[in-house]
mmCIF file of C-alpha atoms in Angstrom:
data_model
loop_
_atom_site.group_PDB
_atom_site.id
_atom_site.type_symbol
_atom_site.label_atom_id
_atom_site.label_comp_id
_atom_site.label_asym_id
_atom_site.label_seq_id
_atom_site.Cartn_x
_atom_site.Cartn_y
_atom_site.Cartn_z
ATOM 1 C CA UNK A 1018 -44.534 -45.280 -18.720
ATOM 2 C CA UNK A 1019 -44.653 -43.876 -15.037
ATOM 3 C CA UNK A 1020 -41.097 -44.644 -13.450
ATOM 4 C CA UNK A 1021 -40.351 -44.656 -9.606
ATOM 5 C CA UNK A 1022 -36.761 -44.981 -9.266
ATOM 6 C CA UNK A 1023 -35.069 -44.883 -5.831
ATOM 7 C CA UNK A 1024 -31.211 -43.475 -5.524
ATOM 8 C CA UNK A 1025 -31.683 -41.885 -8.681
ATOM 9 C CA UNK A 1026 -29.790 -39.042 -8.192
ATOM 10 C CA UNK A 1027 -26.073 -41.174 -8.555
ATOM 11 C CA UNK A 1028 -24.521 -41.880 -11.056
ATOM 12 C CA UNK A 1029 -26.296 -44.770 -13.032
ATOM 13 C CA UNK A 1030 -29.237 -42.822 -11.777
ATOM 14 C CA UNK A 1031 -28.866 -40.179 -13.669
ATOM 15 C CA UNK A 1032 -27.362 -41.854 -16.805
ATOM 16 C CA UNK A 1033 -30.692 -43.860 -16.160
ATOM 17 C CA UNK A 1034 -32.969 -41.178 -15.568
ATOM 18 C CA UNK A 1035 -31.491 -39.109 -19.152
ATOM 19 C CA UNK A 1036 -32.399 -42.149 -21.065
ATOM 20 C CA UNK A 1037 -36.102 -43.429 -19.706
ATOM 21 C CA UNK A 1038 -36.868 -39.182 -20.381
ATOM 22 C CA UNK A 1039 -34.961 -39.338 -23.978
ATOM 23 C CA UNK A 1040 -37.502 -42.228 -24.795
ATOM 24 C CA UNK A 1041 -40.521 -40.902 -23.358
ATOM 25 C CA UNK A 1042 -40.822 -41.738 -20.054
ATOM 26 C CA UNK A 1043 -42.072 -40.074 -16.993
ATOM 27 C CA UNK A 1044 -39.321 -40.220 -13.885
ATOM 28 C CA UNK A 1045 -39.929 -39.628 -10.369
ATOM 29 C CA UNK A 1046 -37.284 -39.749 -8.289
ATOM 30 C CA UNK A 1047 -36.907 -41.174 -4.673
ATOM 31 C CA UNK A 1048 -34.097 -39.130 -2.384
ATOM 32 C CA UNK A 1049 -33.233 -37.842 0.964
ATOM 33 C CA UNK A 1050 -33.630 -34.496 -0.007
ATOM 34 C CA UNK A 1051 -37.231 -33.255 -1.033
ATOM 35 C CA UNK A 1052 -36.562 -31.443 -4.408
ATOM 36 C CA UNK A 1053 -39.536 -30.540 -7.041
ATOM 37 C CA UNK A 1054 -40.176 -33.838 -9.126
ATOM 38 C CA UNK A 1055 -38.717 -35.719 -6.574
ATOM 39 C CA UNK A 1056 -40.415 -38.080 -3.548
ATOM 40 C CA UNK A 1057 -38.127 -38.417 -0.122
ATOM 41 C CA UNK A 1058 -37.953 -41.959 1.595
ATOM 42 C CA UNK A 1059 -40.032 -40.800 4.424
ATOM 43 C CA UNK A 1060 -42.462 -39.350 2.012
ATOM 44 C CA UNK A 1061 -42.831 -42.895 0.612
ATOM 45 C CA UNK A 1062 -42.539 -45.225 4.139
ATOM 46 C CA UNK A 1063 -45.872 -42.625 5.612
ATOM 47 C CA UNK A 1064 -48.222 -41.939 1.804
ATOM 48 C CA UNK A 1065 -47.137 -45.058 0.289
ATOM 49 C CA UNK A 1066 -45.952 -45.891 -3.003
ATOM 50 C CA UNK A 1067 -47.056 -43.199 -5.609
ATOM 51 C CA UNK A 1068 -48.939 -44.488 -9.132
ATOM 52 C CA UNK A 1069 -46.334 -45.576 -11.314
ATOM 53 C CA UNK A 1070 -45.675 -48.572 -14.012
ATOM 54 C CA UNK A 1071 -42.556 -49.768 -12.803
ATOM 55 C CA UNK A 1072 -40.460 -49.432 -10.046
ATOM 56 C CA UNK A 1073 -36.461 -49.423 -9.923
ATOM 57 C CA UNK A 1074 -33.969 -49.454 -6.755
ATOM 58 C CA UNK A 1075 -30.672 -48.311 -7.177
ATOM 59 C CA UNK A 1076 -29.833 -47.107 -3.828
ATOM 60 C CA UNK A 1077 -26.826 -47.700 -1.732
ATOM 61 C CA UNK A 1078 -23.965 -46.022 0.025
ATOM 62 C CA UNK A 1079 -20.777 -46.507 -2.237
ATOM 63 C CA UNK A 1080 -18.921 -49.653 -0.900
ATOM 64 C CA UNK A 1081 -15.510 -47.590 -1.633
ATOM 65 C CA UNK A 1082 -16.142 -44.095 -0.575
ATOM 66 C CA UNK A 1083 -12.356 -43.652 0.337
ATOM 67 C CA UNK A 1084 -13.738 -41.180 2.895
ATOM 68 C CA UNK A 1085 -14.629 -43.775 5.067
ATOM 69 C CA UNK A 1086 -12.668 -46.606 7.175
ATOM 70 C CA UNK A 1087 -13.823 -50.101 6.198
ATOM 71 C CA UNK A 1088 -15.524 -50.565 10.268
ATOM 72 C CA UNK A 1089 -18.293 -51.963 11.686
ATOM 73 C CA UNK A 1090 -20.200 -48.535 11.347
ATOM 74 C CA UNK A 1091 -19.600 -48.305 7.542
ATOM 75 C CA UNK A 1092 -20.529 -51.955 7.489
ATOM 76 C CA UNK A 1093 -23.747 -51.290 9.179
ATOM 77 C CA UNK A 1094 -24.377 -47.908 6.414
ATOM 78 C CA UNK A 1095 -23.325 -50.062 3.410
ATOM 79 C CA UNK A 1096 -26.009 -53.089 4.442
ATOM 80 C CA UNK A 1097 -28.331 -50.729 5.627
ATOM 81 C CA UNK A 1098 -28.863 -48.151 2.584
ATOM 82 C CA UNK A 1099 -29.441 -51.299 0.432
ATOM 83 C CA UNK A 1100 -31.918 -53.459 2.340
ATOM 84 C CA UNK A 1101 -33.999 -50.724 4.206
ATOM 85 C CA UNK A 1102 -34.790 -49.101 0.717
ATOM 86 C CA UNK A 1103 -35.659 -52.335 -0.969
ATOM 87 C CA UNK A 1104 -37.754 -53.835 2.101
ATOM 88 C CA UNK A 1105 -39.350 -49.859 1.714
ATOM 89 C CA UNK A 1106 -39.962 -50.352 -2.149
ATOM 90 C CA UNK A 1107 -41.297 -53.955 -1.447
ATOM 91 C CA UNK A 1108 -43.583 -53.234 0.897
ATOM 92 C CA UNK A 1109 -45.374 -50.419 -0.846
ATOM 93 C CA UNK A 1110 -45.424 -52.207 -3.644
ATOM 94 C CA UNK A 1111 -47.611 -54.956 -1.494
ATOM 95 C CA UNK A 1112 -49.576 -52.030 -0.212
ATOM 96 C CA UNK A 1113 -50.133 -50.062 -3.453
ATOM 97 C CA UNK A 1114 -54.213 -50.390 -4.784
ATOM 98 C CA UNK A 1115 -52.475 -50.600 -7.911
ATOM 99 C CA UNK A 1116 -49.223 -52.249 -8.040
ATOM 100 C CA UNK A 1117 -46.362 -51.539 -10.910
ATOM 101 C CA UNK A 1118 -46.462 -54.198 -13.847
ATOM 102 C CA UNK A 1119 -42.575 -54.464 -12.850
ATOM 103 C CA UNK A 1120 -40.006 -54.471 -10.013
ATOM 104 C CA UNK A 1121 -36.042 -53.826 -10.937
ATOM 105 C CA UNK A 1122 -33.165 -54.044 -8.541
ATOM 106 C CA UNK A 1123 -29.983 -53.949 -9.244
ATOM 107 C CA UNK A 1124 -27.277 -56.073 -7.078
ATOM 108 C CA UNK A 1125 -23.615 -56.998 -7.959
ATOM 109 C CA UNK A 1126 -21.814 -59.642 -9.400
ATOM 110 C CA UNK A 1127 -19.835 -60.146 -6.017
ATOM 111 C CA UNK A 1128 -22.747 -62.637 -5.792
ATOM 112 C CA UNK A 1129 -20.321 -65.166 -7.609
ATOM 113 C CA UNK A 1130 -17.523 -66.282 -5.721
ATOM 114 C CA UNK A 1131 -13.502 -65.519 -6.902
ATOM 115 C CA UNK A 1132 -12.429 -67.926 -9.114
ATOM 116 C CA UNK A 1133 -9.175 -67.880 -12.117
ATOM 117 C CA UNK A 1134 -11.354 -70.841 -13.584
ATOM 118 C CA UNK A 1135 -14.927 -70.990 -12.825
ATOM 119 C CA UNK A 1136 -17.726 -68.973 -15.065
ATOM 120 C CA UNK A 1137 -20.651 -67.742 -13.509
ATOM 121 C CA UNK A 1138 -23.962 -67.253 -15.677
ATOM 122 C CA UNK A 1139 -27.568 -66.490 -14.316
ATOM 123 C CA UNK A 1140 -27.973 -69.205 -12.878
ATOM 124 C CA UNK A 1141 -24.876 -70.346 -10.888
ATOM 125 C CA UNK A 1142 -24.669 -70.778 -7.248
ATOM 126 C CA UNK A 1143 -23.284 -68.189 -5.116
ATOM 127 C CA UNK A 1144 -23.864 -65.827 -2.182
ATOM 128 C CA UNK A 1145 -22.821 -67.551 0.758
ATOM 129 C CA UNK A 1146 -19.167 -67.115 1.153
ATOM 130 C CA UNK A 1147 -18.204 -63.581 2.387
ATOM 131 C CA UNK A 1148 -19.483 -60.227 3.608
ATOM 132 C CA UNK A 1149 -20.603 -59.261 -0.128
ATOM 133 C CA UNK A 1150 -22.008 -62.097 -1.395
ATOM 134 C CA UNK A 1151 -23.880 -62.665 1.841
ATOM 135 C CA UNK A 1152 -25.336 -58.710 1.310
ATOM 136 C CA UNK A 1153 -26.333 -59.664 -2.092
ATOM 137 C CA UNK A 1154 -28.236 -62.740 -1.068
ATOM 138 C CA UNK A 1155 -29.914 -60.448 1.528
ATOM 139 C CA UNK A 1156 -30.738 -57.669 -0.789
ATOM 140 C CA UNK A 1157 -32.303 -59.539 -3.324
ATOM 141 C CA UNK A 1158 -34.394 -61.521 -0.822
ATOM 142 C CA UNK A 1159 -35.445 -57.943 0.524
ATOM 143 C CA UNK A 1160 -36.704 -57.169 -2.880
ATOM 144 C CA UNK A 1161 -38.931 -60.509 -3.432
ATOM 145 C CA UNK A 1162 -42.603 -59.893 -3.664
ATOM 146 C CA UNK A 1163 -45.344 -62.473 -3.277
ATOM 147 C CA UNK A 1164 -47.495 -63.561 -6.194
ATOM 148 C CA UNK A 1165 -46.925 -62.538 -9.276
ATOM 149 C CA UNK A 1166 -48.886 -59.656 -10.092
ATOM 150 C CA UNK A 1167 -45.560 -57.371 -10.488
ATOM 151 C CA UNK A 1168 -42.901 -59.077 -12.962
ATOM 152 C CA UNK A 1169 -39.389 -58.990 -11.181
ATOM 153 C CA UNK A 1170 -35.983 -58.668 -12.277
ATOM 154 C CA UNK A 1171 -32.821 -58.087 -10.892
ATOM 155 C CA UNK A 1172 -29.426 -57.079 -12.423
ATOM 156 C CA UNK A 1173 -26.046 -57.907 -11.178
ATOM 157 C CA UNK A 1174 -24.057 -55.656 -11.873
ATOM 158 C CA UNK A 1175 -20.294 -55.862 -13.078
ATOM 159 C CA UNK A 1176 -18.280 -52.694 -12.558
ATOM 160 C CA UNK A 1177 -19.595 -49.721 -13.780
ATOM 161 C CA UNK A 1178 -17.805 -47.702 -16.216
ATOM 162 C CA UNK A 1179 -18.718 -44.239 -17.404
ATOM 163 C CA UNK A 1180 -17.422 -40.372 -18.250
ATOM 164 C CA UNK A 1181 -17.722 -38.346 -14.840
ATOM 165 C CA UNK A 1182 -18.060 -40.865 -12.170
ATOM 166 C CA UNK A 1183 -18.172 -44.399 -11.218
ATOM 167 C CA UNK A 1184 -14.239 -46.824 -11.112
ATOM 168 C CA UNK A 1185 -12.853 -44.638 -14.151
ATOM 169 C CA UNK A 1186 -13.300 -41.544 -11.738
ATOM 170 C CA UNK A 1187 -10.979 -42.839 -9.276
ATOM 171 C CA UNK A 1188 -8.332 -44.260 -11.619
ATOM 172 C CA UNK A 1189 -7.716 -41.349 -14.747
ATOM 173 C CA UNK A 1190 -5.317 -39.377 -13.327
ATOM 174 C CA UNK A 1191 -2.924 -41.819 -12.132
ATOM 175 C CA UNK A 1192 -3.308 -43.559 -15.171
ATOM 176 C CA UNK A 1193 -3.314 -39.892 -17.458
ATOM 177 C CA UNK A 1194 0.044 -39.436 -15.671
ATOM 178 C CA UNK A 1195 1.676 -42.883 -16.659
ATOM 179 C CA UNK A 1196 1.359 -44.130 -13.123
ATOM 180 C CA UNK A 1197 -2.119 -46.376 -13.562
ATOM 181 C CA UNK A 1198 -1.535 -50.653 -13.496
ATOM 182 C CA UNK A 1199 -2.694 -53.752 -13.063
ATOM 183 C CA UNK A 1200 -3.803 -54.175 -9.377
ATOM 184 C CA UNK A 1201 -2.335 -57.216 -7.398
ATOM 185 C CA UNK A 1202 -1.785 -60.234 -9.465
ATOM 186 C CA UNK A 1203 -3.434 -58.712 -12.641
ATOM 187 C CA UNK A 1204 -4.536 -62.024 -13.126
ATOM 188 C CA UNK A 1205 -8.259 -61.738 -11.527
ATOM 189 C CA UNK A 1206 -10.976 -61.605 -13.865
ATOM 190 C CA UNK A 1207 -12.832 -57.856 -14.248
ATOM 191 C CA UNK A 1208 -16.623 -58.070 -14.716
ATOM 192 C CA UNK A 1209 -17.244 -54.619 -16.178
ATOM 193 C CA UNK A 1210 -20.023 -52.844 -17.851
ATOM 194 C CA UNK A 1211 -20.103 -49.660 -19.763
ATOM 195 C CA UNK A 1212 -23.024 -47.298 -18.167
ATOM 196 C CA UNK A 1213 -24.642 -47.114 -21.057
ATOM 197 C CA UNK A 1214 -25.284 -50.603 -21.295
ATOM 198 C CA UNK A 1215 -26.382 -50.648 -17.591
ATOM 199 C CA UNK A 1216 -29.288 -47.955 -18.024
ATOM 200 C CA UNK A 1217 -29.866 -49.914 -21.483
ATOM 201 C CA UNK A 1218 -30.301 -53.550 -20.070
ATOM 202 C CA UNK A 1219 -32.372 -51.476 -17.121
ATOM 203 C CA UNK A 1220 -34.461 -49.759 -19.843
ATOM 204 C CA UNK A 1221 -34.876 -53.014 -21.603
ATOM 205 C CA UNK A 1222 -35.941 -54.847 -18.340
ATOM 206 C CA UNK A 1223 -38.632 -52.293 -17.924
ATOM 207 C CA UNK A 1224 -40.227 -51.909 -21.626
ATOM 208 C CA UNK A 1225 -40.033 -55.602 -22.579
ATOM 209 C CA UNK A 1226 -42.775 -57.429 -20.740
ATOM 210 C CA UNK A 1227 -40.952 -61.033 -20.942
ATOM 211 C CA UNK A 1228 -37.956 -60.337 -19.629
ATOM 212 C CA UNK A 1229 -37.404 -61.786 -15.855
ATOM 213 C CA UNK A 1230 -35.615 -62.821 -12.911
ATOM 214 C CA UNK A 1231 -31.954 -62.563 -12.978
ATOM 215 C CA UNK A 1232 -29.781 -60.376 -15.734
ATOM 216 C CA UNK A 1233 -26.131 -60.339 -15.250
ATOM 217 C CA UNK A 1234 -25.339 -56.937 -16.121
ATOM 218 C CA UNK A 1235 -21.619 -57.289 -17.656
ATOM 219 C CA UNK A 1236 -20.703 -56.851 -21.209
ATOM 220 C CA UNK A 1237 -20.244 -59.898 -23.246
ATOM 221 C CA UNK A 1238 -16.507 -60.012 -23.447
ATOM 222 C CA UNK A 1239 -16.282 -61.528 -19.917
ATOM 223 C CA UNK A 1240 -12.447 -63.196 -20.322
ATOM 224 C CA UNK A 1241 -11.211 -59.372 -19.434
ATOM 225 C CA UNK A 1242 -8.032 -59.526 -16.829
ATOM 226 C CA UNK A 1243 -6.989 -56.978 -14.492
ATOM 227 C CA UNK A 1244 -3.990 -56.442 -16.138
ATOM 228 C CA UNK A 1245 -5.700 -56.347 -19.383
ATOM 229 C CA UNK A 1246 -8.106 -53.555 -18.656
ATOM 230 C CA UNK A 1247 -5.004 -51.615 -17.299
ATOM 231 C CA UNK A 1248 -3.591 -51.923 -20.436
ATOM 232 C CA UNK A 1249 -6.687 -51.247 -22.462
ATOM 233 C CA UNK A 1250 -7.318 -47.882 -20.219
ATOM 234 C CA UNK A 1251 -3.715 -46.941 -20.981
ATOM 235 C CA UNK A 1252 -3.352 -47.750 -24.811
ATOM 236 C CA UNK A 1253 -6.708 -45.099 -24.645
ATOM 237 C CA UNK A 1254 -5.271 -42.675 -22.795
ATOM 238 C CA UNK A 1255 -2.033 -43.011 -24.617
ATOM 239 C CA UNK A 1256 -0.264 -43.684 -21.394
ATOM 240 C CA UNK A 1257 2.584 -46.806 -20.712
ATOM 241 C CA UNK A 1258 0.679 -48.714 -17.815
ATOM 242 C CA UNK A 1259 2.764 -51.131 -16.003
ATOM 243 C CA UNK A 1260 3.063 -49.815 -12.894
ATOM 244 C CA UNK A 1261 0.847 -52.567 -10.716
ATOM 245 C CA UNK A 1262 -0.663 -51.226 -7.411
ATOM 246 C CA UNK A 1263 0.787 -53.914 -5.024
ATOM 247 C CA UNK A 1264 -2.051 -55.891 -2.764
ATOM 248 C CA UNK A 1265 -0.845 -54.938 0.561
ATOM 249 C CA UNK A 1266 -0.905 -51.445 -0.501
ATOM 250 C CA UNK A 1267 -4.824 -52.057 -0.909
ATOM 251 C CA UNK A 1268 -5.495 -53.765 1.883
ATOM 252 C CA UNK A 1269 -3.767 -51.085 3.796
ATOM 253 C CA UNK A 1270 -6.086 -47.910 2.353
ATOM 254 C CA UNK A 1271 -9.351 -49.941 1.534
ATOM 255 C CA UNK A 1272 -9.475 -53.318 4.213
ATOM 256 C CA UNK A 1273 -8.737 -56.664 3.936
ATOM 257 C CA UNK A 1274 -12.992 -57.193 2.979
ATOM 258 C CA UNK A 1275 -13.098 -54.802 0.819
ATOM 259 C CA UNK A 1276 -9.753 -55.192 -1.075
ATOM 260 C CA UNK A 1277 -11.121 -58.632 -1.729
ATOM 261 C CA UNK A 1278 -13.129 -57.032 -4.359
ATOM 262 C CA UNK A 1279 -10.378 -55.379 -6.137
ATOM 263 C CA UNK A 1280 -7.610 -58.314 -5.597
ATOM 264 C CA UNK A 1281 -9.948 -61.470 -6.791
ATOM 265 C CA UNK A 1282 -12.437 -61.579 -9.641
ATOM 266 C CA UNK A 1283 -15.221 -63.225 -11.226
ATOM 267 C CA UNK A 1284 -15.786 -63.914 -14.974
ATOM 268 C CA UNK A 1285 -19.335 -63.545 -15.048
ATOM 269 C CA UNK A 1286 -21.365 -64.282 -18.906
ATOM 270 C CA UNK A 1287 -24.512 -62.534 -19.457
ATOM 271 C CA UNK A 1288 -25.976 -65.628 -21.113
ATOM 272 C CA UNK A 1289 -29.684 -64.592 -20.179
ATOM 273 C CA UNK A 1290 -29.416 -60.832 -21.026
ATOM 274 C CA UNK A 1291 -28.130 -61.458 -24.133
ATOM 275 C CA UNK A 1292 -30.841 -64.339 -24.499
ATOM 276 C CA UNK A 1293 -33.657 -61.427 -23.792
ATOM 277 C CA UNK A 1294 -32.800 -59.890 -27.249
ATOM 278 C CA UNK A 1295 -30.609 -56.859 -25.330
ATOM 279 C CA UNK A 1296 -28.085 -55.323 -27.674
ATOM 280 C CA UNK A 1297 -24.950 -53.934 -26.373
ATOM 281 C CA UNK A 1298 -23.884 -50.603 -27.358
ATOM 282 C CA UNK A 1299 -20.238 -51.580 -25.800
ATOM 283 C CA UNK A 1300 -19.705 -55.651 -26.095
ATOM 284 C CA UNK A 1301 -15.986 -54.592 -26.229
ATOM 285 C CA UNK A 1302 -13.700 -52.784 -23.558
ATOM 286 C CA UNK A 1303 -11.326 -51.300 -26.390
ATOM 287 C CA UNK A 1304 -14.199 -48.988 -27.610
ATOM 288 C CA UNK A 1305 -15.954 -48.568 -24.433
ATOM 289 C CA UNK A 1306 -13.226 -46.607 -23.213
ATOM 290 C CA UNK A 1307 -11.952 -44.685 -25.812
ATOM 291 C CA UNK A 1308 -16.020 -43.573 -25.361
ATOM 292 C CA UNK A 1309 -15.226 -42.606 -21.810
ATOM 293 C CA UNK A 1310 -11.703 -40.825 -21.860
ATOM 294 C CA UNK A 1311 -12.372 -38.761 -25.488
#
């Protein structure tokens, strides 16, 4: 199949973009910068939507670039890079002579709101309580299309775990120097996914033709604790990990919104990707990071 994905160039991009090739795929890529085999975001807003099967957003400015205050302006970036892209995609989409037999976006699991006791599946309520869950309700009205000539899914994503980017990035060397531990409480629940599985439930979204609507995209063992993945991540590093990383310390470097994210949880079940017939390569976090830190 003919692939369009947008923001392909990150890091589940490219983990994406490895595996549609490895089974046969053609990718074109949507960017800022005009490279060969690649289509920019003006290219695409003036010529429209080029032929392609299915179409895939991934783009967004990373919520914790630690680069960047948590202000108004980054605010503005971090809603903006998500729901001008999509509303883009969408609407060429409408446009196209030929549309794509499918649409994918992928959103977040901060959909669901912070609970100790609640479990979210597909189809719990949610997105209407902070800054977050409010963007995700946005986004993934953005990316609605009318009719159903194009089958759409999206895939809310837990947090992304992989060799060479993504959370592990920012946490190996404290942890590789016996400093990493739980954050706050330890007690909130970690949604998490190994990237693998991400560009494998994407992958499955696009080559199965039944497979619609919402996909949580979190591995299976969903009862994961903060303090639990700390210890998992040191036990595979080989590392003590009990130093915890206390809460006003993260509200000081990242903001009291977006500390939320790190401080309170959600245990999220992927009930209906699991129902699709998608097989994870990492159900469990034991052997999804000895994967990552070997």
């Amino acid at each position: 199949m003919r692939v369009l994905v947008g923001g392909g160039t990150g890091f589940v991009g490219t983990a994406l973009t490895q595996l549609l090739k490895a089974r046969g795929h053609e990718v074109t890529l949507v960017s800022r910068q005009p490279r060969p085999g690649r289509i920019t975001w003006d290219e695409l807003a003036r010529s429209g939507l080029p032929s392609c099967d299915v179409a895939v957003n991934l783009a967004g400015e990373n919520i914790f670039n630690p680069l960047r205050r948590w202000n108004e302006a980054f605010q503005k970036d971090v809603l903006s890079s998500r729901l001008e892209t999509t509303q883009m995609l969408a609407k060429a989409i409408t446009k196209a002579p030929q549309p794509p037999k499918a649409w994918i976006l992928v959103t977040g699991v901060a959909y669901y709101r912070p609970s100790l006791t609640a479990e979210y599946d597909e189809d719990s309520p949610g997105g209407d309580f902070d800054f977050f869950s409010n963007l995700v309700t946005k986004w993934e009205a953005a990316a609605r299309l009318p009719g159903d000539s194009t089958r759409q899914v999206v895939v809310r994503s837990g947090v992304v775990l992989g060799r060479g980017g993504g959370a592990i990035s920012h946490m190996i060397l404290p942890f590789r120097l016996g400093l990493g531990g739980p954050i706050g409480s330890g007690n909130q629940f970690f949604p998490w996914i190994h990237i693998q599985d991400l560009a494998g439930i994407l992958t499955h979204a696009l080559e199965v033709n039944h497979v619609q609507g919402i996909l949580n995209g979190v591995a299976p063992a969903s009862t994961t604790t903060n303090a639990e993945f700390a210890q998992a991540l040191g036990t595979a590093l080989g590392r003590p990990a009990f130093i915890p990383l206390p809460a006003t310390v993260v509200r000081a470097v990242f903001g009291r919104e977006r500390a939320i994210m790190l401080l309170e949880g959600q245990k999220v079940v992927p009930r209906r990707t699991l129902a699709t017939g998608y097989q994870y390569s990492f159900p469990e976090l034991g052997a999804a990071l000895k994967e990552i830190v070997a």
